[in-house]
XYZ file of C-alpha atoms in Angstrom:
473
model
C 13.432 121.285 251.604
C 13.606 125.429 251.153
C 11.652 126.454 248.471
C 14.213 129.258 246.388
C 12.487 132.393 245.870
C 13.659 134.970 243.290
C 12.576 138.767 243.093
C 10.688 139.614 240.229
C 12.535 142.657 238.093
C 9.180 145.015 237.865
C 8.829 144.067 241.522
C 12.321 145.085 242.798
C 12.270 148.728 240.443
C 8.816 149.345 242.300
C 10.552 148.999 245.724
C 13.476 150.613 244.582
C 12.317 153.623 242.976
C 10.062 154.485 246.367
C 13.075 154.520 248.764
C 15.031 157.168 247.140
C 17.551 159.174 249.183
C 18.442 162.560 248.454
C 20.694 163.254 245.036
C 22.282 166.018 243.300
C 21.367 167.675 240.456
C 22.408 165.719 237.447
C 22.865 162.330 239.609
C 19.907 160.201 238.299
C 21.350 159.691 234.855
C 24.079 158.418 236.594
C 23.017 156.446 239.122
C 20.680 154.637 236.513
C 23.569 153.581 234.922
C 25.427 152.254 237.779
C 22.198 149.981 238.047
C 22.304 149.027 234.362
C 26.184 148.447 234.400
C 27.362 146.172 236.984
C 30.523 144.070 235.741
C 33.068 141.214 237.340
C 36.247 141.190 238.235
C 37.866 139.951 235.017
C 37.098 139.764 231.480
C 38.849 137.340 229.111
C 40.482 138.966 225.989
C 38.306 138.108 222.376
C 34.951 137.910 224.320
C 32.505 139.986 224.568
C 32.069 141.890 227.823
C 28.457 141.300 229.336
C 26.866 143.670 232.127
C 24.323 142.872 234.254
C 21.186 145.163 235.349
C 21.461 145.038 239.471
C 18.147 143.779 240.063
C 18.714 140.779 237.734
C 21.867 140.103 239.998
C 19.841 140.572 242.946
C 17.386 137.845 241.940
C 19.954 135.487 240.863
C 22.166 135.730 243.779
C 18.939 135.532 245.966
C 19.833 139.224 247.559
C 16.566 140.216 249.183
C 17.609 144.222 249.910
C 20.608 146.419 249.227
C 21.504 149.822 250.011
C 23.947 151.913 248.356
C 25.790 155.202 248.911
C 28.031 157.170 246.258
C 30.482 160.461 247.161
C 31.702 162.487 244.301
C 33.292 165.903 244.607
C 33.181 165.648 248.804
C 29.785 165.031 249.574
C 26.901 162.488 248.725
C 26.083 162.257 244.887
C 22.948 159.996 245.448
C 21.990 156.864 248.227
C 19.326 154.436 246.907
C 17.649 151.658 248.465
C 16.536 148.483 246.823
C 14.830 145.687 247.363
C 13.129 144.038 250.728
C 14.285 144.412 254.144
C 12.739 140.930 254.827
C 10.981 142.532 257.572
C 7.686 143.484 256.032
C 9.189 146.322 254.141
C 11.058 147.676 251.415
C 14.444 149.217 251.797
C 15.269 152.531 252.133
C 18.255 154.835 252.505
C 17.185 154.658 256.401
C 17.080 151.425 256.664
C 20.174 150.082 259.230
C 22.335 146.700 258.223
C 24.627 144.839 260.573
C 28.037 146.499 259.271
C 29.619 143.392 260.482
C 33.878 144.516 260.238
C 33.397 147.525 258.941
C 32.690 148.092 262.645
C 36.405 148.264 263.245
C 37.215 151.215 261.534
C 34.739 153.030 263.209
C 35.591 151.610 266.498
C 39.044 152.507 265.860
C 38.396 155.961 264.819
C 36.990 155.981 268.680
C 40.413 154.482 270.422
C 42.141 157.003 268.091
C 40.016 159.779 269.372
C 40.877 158.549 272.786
C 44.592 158.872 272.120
C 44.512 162.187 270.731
C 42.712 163.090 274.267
C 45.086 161.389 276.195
C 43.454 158.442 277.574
C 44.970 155.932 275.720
C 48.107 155.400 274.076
C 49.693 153.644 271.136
C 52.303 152.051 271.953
C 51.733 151.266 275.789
C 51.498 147.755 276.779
C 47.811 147.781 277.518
C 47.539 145.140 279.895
C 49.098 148.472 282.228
C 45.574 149.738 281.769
C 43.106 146.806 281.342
C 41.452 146.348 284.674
C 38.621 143.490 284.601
C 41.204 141.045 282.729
C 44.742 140.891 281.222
C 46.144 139.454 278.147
C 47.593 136.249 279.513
C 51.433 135.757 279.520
C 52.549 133.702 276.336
C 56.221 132.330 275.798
C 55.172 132.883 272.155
C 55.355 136.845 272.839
C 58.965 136.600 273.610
C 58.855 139.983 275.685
C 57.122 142.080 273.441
C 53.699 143.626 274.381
C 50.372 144.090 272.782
C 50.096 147.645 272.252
C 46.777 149.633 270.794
C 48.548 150.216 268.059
C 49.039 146.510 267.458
C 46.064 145.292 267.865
C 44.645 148.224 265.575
C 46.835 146.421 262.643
C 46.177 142.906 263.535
C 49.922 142.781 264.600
C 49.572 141.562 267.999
C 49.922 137.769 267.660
C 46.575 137.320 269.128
C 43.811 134.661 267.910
C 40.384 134.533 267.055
C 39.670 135.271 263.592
C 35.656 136.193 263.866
C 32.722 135.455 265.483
C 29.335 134.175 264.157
C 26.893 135.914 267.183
C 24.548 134.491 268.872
C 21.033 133.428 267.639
C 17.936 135.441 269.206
C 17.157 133.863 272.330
C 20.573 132.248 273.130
C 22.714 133.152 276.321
C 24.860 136.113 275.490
C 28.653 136.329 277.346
C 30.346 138.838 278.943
C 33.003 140.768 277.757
C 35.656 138.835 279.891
C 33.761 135.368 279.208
C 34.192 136.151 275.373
C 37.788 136.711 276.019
C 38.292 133.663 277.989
C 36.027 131.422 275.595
C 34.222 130.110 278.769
C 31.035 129.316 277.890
C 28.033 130.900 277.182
C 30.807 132.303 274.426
C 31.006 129.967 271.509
C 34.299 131.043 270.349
C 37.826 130.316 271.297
C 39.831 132.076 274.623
C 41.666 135.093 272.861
C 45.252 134.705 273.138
C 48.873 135.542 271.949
C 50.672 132.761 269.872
C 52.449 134.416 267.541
C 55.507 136.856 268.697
C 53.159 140.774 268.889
C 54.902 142.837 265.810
C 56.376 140.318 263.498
C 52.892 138.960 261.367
C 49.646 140.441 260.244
C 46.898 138.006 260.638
C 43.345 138.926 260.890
C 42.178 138.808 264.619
C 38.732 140.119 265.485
C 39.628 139.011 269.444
C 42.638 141.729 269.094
C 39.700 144.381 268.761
C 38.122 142.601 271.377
C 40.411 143.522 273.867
C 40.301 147.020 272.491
C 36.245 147.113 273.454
C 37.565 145.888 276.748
C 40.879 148.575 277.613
C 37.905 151.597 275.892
C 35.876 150.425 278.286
C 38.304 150.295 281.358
C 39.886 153.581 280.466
C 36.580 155.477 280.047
C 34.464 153.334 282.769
C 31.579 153.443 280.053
C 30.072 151.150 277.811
C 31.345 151.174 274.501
C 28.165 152.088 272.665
C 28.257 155.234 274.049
C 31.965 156.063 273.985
C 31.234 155.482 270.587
C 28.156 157.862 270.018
C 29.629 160.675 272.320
C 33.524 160.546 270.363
C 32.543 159.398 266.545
C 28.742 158.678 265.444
C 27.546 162.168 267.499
C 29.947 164.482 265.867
C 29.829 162.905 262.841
C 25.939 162.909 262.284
C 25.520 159.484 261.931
C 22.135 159.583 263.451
C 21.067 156.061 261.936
C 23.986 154.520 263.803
C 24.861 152.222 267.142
C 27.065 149.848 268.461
C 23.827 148.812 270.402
C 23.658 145.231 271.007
C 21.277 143.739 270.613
C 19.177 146.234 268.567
C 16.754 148.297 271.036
C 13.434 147.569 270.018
C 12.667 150.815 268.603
C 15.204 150.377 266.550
C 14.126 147.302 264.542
C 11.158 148.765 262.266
C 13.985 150.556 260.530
C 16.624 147.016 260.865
C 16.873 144.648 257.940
C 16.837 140.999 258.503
C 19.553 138.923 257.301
C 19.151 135.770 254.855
C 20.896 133.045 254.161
C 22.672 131.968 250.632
C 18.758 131.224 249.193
C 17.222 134.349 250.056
C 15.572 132.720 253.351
C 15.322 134.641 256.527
C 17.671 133.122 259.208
C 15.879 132.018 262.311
C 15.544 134.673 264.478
C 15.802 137.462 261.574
C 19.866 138.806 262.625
C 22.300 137.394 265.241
C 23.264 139.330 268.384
C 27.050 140.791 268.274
C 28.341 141.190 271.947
C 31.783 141.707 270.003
C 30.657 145.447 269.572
C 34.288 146.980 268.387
C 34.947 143.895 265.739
C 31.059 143.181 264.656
C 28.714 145.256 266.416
C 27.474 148.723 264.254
C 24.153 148.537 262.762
C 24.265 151.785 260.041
C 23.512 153.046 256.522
C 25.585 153.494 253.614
C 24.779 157.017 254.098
C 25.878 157.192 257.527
C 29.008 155.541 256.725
C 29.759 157.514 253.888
C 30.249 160.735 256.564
C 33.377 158.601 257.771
C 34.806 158.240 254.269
C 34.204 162.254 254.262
C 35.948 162.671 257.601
C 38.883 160.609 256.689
C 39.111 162.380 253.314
C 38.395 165.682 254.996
C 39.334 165.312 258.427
C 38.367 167.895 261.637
C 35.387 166.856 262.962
C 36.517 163.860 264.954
C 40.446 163.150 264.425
C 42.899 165.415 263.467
C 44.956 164.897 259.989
C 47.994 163.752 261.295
C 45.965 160.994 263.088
C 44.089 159.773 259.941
C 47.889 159.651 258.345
C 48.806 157.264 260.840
C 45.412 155.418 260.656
C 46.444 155.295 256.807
C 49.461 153.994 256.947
C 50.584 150.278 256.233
C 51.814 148.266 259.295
C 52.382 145.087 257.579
C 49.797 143.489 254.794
C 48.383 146.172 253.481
C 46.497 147.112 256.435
C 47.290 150.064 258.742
C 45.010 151.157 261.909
C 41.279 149.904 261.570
C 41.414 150.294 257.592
C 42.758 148.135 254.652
C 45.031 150.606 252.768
C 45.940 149.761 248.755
C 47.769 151.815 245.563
C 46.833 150.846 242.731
C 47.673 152.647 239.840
C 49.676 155.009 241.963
C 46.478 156.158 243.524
C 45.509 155.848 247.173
C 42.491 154.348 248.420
C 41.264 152.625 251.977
C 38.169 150.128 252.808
C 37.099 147.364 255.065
C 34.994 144.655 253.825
C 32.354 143.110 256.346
C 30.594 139.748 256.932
C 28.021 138.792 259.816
C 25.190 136.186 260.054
C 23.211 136.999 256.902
C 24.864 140.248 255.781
C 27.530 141.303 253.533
C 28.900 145.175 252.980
C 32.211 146.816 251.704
C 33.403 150.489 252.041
C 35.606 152.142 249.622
C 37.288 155.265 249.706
C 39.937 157.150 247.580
C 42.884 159.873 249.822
C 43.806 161.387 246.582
C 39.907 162.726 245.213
C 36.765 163.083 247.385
C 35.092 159.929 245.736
C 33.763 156.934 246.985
C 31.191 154.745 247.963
C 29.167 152.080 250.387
C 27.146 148.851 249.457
C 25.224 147.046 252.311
C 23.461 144.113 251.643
C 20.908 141.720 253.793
C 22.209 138.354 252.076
C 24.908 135.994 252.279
C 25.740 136.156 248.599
C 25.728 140.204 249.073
C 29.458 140.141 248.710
C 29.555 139.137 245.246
C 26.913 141.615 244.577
C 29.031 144.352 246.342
C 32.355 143.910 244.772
C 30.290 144.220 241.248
C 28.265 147.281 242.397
C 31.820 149.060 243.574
C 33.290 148.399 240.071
C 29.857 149.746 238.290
C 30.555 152.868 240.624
C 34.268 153.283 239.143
C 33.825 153.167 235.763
C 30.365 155.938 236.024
C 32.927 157.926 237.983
C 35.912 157.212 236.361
C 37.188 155.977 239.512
C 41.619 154.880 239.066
C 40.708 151.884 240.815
C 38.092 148.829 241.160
C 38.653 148.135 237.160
C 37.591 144.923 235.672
C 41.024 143.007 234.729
C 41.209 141.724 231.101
C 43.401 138.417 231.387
C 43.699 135.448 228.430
C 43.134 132.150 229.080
C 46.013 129.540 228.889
C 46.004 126.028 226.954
C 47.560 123.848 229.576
C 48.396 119.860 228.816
C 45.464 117.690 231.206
C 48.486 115.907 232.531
C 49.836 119.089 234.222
C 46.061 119.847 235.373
C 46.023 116.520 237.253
C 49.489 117.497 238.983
C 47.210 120.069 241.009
C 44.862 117.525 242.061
C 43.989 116.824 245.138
C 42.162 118.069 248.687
C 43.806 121.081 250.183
C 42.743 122.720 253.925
C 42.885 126.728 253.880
C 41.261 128.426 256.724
C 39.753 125.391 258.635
C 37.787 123.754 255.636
C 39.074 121.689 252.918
C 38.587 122.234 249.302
C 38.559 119.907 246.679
C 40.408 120.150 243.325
C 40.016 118.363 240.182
C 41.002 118.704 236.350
C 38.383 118.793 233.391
C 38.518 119.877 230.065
C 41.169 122.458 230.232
C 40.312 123.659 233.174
C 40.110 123.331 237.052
C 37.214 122.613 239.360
C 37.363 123.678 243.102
C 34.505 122.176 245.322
C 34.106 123.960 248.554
C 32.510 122.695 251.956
C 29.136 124.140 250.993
C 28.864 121.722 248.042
C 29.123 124.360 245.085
C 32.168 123.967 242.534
C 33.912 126.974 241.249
C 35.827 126.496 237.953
C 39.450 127.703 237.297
C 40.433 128.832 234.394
C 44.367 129.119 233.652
C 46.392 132.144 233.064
C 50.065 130.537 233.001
C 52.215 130.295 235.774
C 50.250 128.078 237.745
C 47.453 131.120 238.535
C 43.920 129.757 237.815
C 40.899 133.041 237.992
C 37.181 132.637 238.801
C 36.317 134.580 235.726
C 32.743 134.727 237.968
C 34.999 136.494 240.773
C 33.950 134.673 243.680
C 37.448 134.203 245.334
C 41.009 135.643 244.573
C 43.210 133.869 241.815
C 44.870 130.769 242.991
C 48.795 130.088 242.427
C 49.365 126.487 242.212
C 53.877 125.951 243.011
C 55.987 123.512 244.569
C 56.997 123.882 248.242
C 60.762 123.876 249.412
C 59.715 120.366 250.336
C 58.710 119.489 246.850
C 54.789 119.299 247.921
C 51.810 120.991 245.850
C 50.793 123.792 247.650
C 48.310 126.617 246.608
C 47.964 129.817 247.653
C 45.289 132.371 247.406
C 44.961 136.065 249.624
C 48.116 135.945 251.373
C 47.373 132.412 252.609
C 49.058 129.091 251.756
C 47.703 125.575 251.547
C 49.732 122.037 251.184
C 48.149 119.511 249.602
C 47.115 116.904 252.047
């Protein structure tokens, strides 16, 4: 049995208040009440709206360290560390977390480079460049090719979804092992079965095969394509795509933890999938790429970070997630490895935004609410909390949505209580629903997306929840 163990407030400020990174004038005030205000998702109309002090959230969500990074006016307002790296130490603003997919905008920024210099181009099929392997031949592709640009979008039909690394002391695979899923890889081959072009779905083995053709093309390792094209020029000089971690490295790593605050066994996995996993970082280093793709020049030219910007299909265009909301412009990339959770948030339309890196599995809650304590200090057009009311709905319509349902290779469980919903997911916790008509049930604690309950053509109760749709089984 784990034993839970929860951060002490006075003990957290202490730690916090050491690790201090450098802040304009007139920045404390504010960043003091980013730490006093953090906030959900949603609110529900006639109650009173509570905000949470981030070290109490830290201590219930059992988030051992987090490190945070704000841009205002085009440069960095403040960067604060908080917290433990569960290392021996407390964390600082130099203190590198696994960036886990926000690796692939940074990795793309590199193939981009490349195509502005010639070596590599969009559109090309690239198995006319790969050399150590090729995308096997599919009937599913139907003649079209995986291009760069493609598999930049998560438009090239390929599989693999993500990868959970490899534990310290396990066999690591190649490059073309990892592709093949031969084994000492403990994922899936990589391969095409869905027509490239015509669907967006989420494929960290797409940017797989980009490490691979960046590696062909160049004849280097990717690490340092990476530092010579995008981390050098930037400044990012508490950045790598390193894997593992050089060993002078790790006094300055954080260790990841699990959902209780526990150290995983071996402190932080191993990420031979560099381009869709790989970067250890800081907020602050990472807030120099929001600043370059705001202000572009020192790595890709503007035209190239319009086409990086721009929607392919879902939302997403090359390496970043793209959104308007409230007919402003903003781009980000969420990420999730063994142990560590981060997001990355920038606006096109003001030089704002900001980075939150956490050492903890339950960081991504923390995150989201840090982001929206950020927009409403800095009167951000986006990452608002969402006031919604709840429905009555009759318990016999409740019980029409019961049932098990299988979204993303787990099942979930839903049942009806008091006017309400329950949804028990595969690592025992229940999550209640509360309605807001139409069939759309909200976490009002914002740990997943609303869920639309509806009918299928076939007359079967389906639900569907972040661009994904589940039949009742």
């Amino acid at each position: 049995m784990r034993t839970l163990l929860l951060l002490p407030t006075a003990f957290v400020m202490s730690a916090c208040m050491a690790s201090t990174g450098g802040q304009q004038a007139g920045q404390v005030e504010r960043r003091e009440r980013v730490e006093r205000g953090l906030r959900g998702a949603v609110t529900v109309k006639g109650r009173a709206v509570v905000r949470h002090a981030l070290t109490d959230r830290m201590s219930e969500w059992h988030v051992r360290g987090v490190s945070i990074a704000v841009i205002d006016e085009g440069r960095v307002a403040w960067a604060q560390g908080y917290g433990q790296t569960g290392d021996g130490g407390p964390v600082t603003v130099e203190t590198r977390f696994q960036a886990a997919s926000i690796s692939k905008p940074v990795a793309a920024m590199t193939a981009l480079r490349l195509v502005e210099l010639g070596t590599l181009t969009l559109d090309a099929d690239v198995n006319t460049q790969l050399k150590r392997w090729k995308v096997p031949a599919s009937a599913a592709a139907v003649g079209e090719p995986v291009t760069l640009r493609r598999l930049l979008s998560h438009t090239a039909g390929l599989t693999v979804h993500g990868f959970p690394g490899y534990a310290v002391g396990a066999q690591v695979p190649s490059l073309v092992q990892l592709l093949d899923g031969v084994t000492p890889a403990n994922t899936a081959a990589v391969r095409i079965d869905l027509k490239p072009g015509t669907q967006w779905r989420y494929s960290g083995g797409g940017y797989e095969v980009m490490q691979l053709l960046i590696e062909d093309v160049t004849g280097e390792p990717f690490e340092r394509v990476a530092q010579r094209l995008v981390l050098g020029p930037l400044g990012m000089t508490h950045s790598t795509y390193e894997q593992p971690l050089p060993a002078a490295a790790l006094a300055l790593a954080a260790a990841g933890h699990d959902d209780h605050g526990v150290v995983i066994p071996g402190k932080r996995h191993t990420y031979p999938e560099q381009t869709a996993a790989g970067l250890w970082t800081t907020p602050s280093d990472l807030a120099l790429v929001i600043l370059e793709i705001q202000k572009p020049g020192r790595v890709l030219r503007r035209e190239t970070v319009e086409t990086m910007l721009t929607p392919v299909l879902q939302d997403y265009g090359l390496g970043f997630g793209v959104n308007t909301e409230s007919g402003k412009r903003s781009f980000g990339h969420g990420g999730s490895n063994e142990g560590f959770r981060c997001q990355i948030h920038g606006h096109r339309d003001r030089p704002s935004g900001a980075v939150v890196m956490t050492n903890a599995e339950q960081g991504g809650r923390l995150t989201a609410d840090v982001l929206r304590a950020v927009a409403s200090e800095y009167g951000w057009p986006d990452m608002r909390e969402r006031e919604v009311t709840i429905a009555t709905v009759p318990l016999e319509t409740l019980r029409s949505y019961e049932g098990r349902y299988h979204l993303g290779g787990r099942d979930g469980v839903v049942a009806a209580t008091d006017g309400h919903l329950t949804l028990q997911v595969p690592d025992g916790s229940t999550i209640a629903l509360q309605p807001i008509g139409n069939g759309v049930f909200v976490d009002l604690d914002s740990r997943i997306p609303d869920i639309t309950f509806s009918l299928s053509t076939q007359g079967k109760m389906q639900l569907a929840i972040d661009n994904q749709v589940a039949v009742r089984k």
